[in-house]
mmCIF file of C-alpha atoms in Angstrom:
data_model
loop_
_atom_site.group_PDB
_atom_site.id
_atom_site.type_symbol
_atom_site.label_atom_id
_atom_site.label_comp_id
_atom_site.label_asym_id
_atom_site.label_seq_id
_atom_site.Cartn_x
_atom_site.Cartn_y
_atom_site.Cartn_z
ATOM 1 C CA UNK C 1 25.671 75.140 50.548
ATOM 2 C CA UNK C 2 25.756 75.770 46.768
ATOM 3 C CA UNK C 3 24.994 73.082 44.242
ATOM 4 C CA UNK C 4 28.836 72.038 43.180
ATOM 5 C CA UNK C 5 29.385 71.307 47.119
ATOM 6 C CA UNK C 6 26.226 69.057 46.911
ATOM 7 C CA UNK C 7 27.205 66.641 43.854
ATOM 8 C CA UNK C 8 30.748 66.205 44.942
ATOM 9 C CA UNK C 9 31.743 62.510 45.566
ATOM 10 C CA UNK C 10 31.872 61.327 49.967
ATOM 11 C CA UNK C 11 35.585 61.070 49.077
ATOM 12 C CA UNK C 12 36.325 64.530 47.572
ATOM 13 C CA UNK C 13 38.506 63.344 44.958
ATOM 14 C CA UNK C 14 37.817 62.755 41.155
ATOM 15 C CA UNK C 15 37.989 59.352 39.846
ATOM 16 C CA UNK C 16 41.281 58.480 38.034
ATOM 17 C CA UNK C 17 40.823 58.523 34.235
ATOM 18 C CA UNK C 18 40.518 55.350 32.679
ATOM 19 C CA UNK C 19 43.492 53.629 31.137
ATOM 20 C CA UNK C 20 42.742 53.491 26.876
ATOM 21 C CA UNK C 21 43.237 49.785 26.099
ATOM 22 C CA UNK C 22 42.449 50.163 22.228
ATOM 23 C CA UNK C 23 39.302 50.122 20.117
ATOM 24 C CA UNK C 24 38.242 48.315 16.782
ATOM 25 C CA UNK C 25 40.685 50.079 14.936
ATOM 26 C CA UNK C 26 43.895 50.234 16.816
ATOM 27 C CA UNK C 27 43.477 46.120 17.498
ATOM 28 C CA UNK C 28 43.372 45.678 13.761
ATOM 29 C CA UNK C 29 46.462 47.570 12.777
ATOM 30 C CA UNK C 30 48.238 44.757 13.623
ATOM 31 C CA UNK C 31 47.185 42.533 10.852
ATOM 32 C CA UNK C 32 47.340 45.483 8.214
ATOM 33 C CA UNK C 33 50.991 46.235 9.384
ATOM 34 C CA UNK C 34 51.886 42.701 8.253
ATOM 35 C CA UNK C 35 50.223 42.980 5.197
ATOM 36 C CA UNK C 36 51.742 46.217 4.309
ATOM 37 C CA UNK C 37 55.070 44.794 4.751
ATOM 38 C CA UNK C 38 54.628 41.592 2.182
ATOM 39 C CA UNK C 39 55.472 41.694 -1.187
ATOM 40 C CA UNK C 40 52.380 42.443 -2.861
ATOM 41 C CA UNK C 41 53.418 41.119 -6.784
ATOM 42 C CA UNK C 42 51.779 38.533 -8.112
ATOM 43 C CA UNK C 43 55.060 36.105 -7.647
ATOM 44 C CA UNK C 44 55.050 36.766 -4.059
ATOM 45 C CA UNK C 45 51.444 36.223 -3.728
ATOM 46 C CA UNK C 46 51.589 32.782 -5.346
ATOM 47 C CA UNK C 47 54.709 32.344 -3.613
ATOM 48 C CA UNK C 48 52.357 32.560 -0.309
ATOM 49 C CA UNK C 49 49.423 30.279 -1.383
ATOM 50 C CA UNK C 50 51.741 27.872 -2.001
ATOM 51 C CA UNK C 51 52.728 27.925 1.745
ATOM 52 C CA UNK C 52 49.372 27.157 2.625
ATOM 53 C CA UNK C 53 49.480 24.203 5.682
ATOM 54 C CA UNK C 54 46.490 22.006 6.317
ATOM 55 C CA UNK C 55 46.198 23.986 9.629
ATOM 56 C CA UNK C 56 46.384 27.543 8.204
ATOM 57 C CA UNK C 57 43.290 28.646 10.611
ATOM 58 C CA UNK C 58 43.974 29.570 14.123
ATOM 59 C CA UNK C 59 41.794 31.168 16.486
ATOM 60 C CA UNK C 60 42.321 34.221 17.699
ATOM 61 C CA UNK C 61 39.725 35.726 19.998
ATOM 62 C CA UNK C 62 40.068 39.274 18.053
ATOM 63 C CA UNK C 63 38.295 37.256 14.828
ATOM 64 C CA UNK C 64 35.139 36.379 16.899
ATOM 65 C CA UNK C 65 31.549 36.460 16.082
ATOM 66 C CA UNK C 66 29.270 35.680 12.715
ATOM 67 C CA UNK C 67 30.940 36.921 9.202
ATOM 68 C CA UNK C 68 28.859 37.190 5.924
ATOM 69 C CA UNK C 69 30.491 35.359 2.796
ATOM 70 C CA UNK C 70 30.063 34.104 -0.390
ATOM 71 C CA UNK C 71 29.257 30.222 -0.431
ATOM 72 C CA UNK C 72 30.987 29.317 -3.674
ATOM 73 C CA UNK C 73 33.793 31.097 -2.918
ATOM 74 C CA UNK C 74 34.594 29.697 0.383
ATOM 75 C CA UNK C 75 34.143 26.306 -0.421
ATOM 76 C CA UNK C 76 36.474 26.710 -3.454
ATOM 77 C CA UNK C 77 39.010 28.473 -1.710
ATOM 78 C CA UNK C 78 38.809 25.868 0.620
ATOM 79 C CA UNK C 79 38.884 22.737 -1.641
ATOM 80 C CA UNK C 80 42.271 24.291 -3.488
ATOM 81 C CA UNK C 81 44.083 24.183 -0.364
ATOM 82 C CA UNK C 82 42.967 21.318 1.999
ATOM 83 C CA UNK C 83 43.239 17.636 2.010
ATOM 84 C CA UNK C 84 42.606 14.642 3.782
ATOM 85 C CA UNK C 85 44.530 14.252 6.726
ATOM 86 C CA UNK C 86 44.341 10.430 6.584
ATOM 87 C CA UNK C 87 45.511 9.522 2.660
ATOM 88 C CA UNK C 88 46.034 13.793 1.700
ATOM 89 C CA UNK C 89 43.390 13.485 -1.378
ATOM 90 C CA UNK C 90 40.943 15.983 -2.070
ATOM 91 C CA UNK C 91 37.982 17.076 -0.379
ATOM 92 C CA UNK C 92 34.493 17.584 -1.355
ATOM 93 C CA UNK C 93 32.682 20.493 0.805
ATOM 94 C CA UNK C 94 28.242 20.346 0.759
ATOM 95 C CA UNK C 95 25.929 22.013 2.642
ATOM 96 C CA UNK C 96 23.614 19.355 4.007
ATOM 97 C CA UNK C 97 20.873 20.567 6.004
ATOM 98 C CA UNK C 98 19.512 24.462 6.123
ATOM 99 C CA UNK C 99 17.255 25.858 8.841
ATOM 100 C CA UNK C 100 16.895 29.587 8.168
ATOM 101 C CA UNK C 101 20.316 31.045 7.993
ATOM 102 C CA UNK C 102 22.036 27.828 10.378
ATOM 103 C CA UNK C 103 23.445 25.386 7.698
ATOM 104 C CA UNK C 104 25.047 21.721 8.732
ATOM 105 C CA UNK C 105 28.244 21.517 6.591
ATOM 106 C CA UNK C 106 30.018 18.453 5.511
ATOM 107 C CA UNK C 107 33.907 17.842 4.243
ATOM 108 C CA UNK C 108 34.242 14.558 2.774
ATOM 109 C CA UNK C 109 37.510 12.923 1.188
ATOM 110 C CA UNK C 110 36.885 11.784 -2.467
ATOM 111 C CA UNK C 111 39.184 8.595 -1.590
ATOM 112 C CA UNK C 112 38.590 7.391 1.488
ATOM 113 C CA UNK C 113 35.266 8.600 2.111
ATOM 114 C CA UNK C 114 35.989 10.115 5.761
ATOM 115 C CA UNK C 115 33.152 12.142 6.869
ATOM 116 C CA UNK C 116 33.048 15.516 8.613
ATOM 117 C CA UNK C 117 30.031 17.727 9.728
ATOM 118 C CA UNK C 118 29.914 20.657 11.370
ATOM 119 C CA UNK C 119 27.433 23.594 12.183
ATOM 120 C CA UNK C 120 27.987 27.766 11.186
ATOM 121 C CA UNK C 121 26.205 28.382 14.696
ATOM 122 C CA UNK C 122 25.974 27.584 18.246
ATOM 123 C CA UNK C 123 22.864 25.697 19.336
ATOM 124 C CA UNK C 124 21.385 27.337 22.376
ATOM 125 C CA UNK C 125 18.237 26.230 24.314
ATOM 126 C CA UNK C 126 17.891 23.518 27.067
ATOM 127 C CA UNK C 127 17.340 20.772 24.268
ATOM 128 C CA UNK C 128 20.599 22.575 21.736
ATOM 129 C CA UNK C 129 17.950 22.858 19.339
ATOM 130 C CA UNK C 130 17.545 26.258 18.001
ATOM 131 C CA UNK C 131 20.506 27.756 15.962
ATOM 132 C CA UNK C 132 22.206 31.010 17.867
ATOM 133 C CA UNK C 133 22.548 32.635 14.217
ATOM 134 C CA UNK C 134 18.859 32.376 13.844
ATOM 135 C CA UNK C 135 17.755 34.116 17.606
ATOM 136 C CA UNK C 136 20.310 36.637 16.563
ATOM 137 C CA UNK C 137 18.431 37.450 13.806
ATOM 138 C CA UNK C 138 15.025 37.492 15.011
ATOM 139 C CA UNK C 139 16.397 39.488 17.737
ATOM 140 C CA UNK C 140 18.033 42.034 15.764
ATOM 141 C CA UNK C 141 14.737 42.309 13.395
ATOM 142 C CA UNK C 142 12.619 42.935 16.536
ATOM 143 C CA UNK C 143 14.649 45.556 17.828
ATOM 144 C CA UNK C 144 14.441 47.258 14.726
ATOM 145 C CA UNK C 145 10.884 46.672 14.946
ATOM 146 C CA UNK C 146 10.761 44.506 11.659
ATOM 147 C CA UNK C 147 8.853 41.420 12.102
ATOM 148 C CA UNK C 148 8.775 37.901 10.040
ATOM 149 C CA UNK C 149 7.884 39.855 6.207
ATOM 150 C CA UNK C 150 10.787 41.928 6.887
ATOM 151 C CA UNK C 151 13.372 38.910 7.751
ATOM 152 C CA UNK C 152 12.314 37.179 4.233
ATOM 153 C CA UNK C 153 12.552 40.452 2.063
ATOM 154 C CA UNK C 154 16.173 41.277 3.606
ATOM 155 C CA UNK C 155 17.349 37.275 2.681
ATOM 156 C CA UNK C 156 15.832 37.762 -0.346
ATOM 157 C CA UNK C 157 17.952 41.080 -1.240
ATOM 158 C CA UNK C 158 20.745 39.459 0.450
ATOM 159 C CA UNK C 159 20.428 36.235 -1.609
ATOM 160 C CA UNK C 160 20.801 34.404 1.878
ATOM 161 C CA UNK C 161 18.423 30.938 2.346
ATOM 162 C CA UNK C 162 15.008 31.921 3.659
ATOM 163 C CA UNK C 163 14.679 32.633 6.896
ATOM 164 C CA UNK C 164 12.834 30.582 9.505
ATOM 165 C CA UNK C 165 9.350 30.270 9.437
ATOM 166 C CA UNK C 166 6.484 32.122 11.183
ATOM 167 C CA UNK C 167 5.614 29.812 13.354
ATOM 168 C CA UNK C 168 9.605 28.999 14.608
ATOM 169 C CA UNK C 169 9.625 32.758 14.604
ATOM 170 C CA UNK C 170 7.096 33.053 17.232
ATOM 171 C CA UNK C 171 8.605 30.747 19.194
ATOM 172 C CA UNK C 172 11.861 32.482 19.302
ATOM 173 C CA UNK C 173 13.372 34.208 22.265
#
């Protein structure tokens, strides 16, 4: 018996190749096929903006996960195009509370003084105490083999919010 008779499979058939159901790219084309096909002048974009619905944000599972932005220009973006829902005067956005890089965000109307909070991250843990962006990242800096110096030099470069302490890190995962 030679070697190839050895390693072939009890059924003596290959296995059927797999079916290709897309990758990263070919699931964003898409969204850049629509936006090749707008008008890209400047009337047409204003044309857009002003289009803009209170519920311009849907989810779509292909959008999932953590995203890196720019605080002040979120929250001005934002606070151009939304309104209250209950009198449809402006909003103030504020970032209440920060633990490491999990922030507690609040939308308030300037008239009626409706309040809104809401979290960038999941909590996990049996008490939904410890922020998912945070175990992420003390994950992610282990596996690299970084440790606590390394997590505040890289928000530091980054200009994110210092990251959680030493002792939280410990404690983490």
């Amino acid at each position: 018996m030679n070697s190839t008779e050895s390693s072939k499979r009890p059924s003596g058939k290959r296995p059927k190749k797999r079916k290709f159901t897309g990758n990263m790219h070919t699931r964003c084309k898409a969204v850049h096929s629509v936006d090749e096909s707008l008008n890209n002048s400047a009337s047409g974009k204003k044309i857009r903006l002003q289009d803009v619905h209170s519920s311009f944000i849907e989810h779509d599972d292909g959008f999932d996960g953590y995203r890196v932005f720019n605080k002040t220009i979120m929250f001005t973006n934002i606070q151009n195009f939304v309104s209250c829902k209950k009198c449809g005067d402006d909003i103030k956005l504020s970032e209440k509370c920060v633990r490491g890089l999990s922030s507690v965000f609040s939308i308030e109307c300037k008239n009626c003084k409706d309040l809104c909070s809401f979290r960038n991250s999941k909590m996990l843990g049996k008490r939904k105490n410890i922020p998912e962006i945070n175990r992420r990242f003390v994950h992610a800096m282990r596996t690299i083999g970084q440790g606590h110096a390394a997590m505040t030099s890289f928000c530091g470069v980054m200009d994110f919010p210092p990251p959680v302490d030493e002792k939280s890190y410990s404690n983490i995962i």
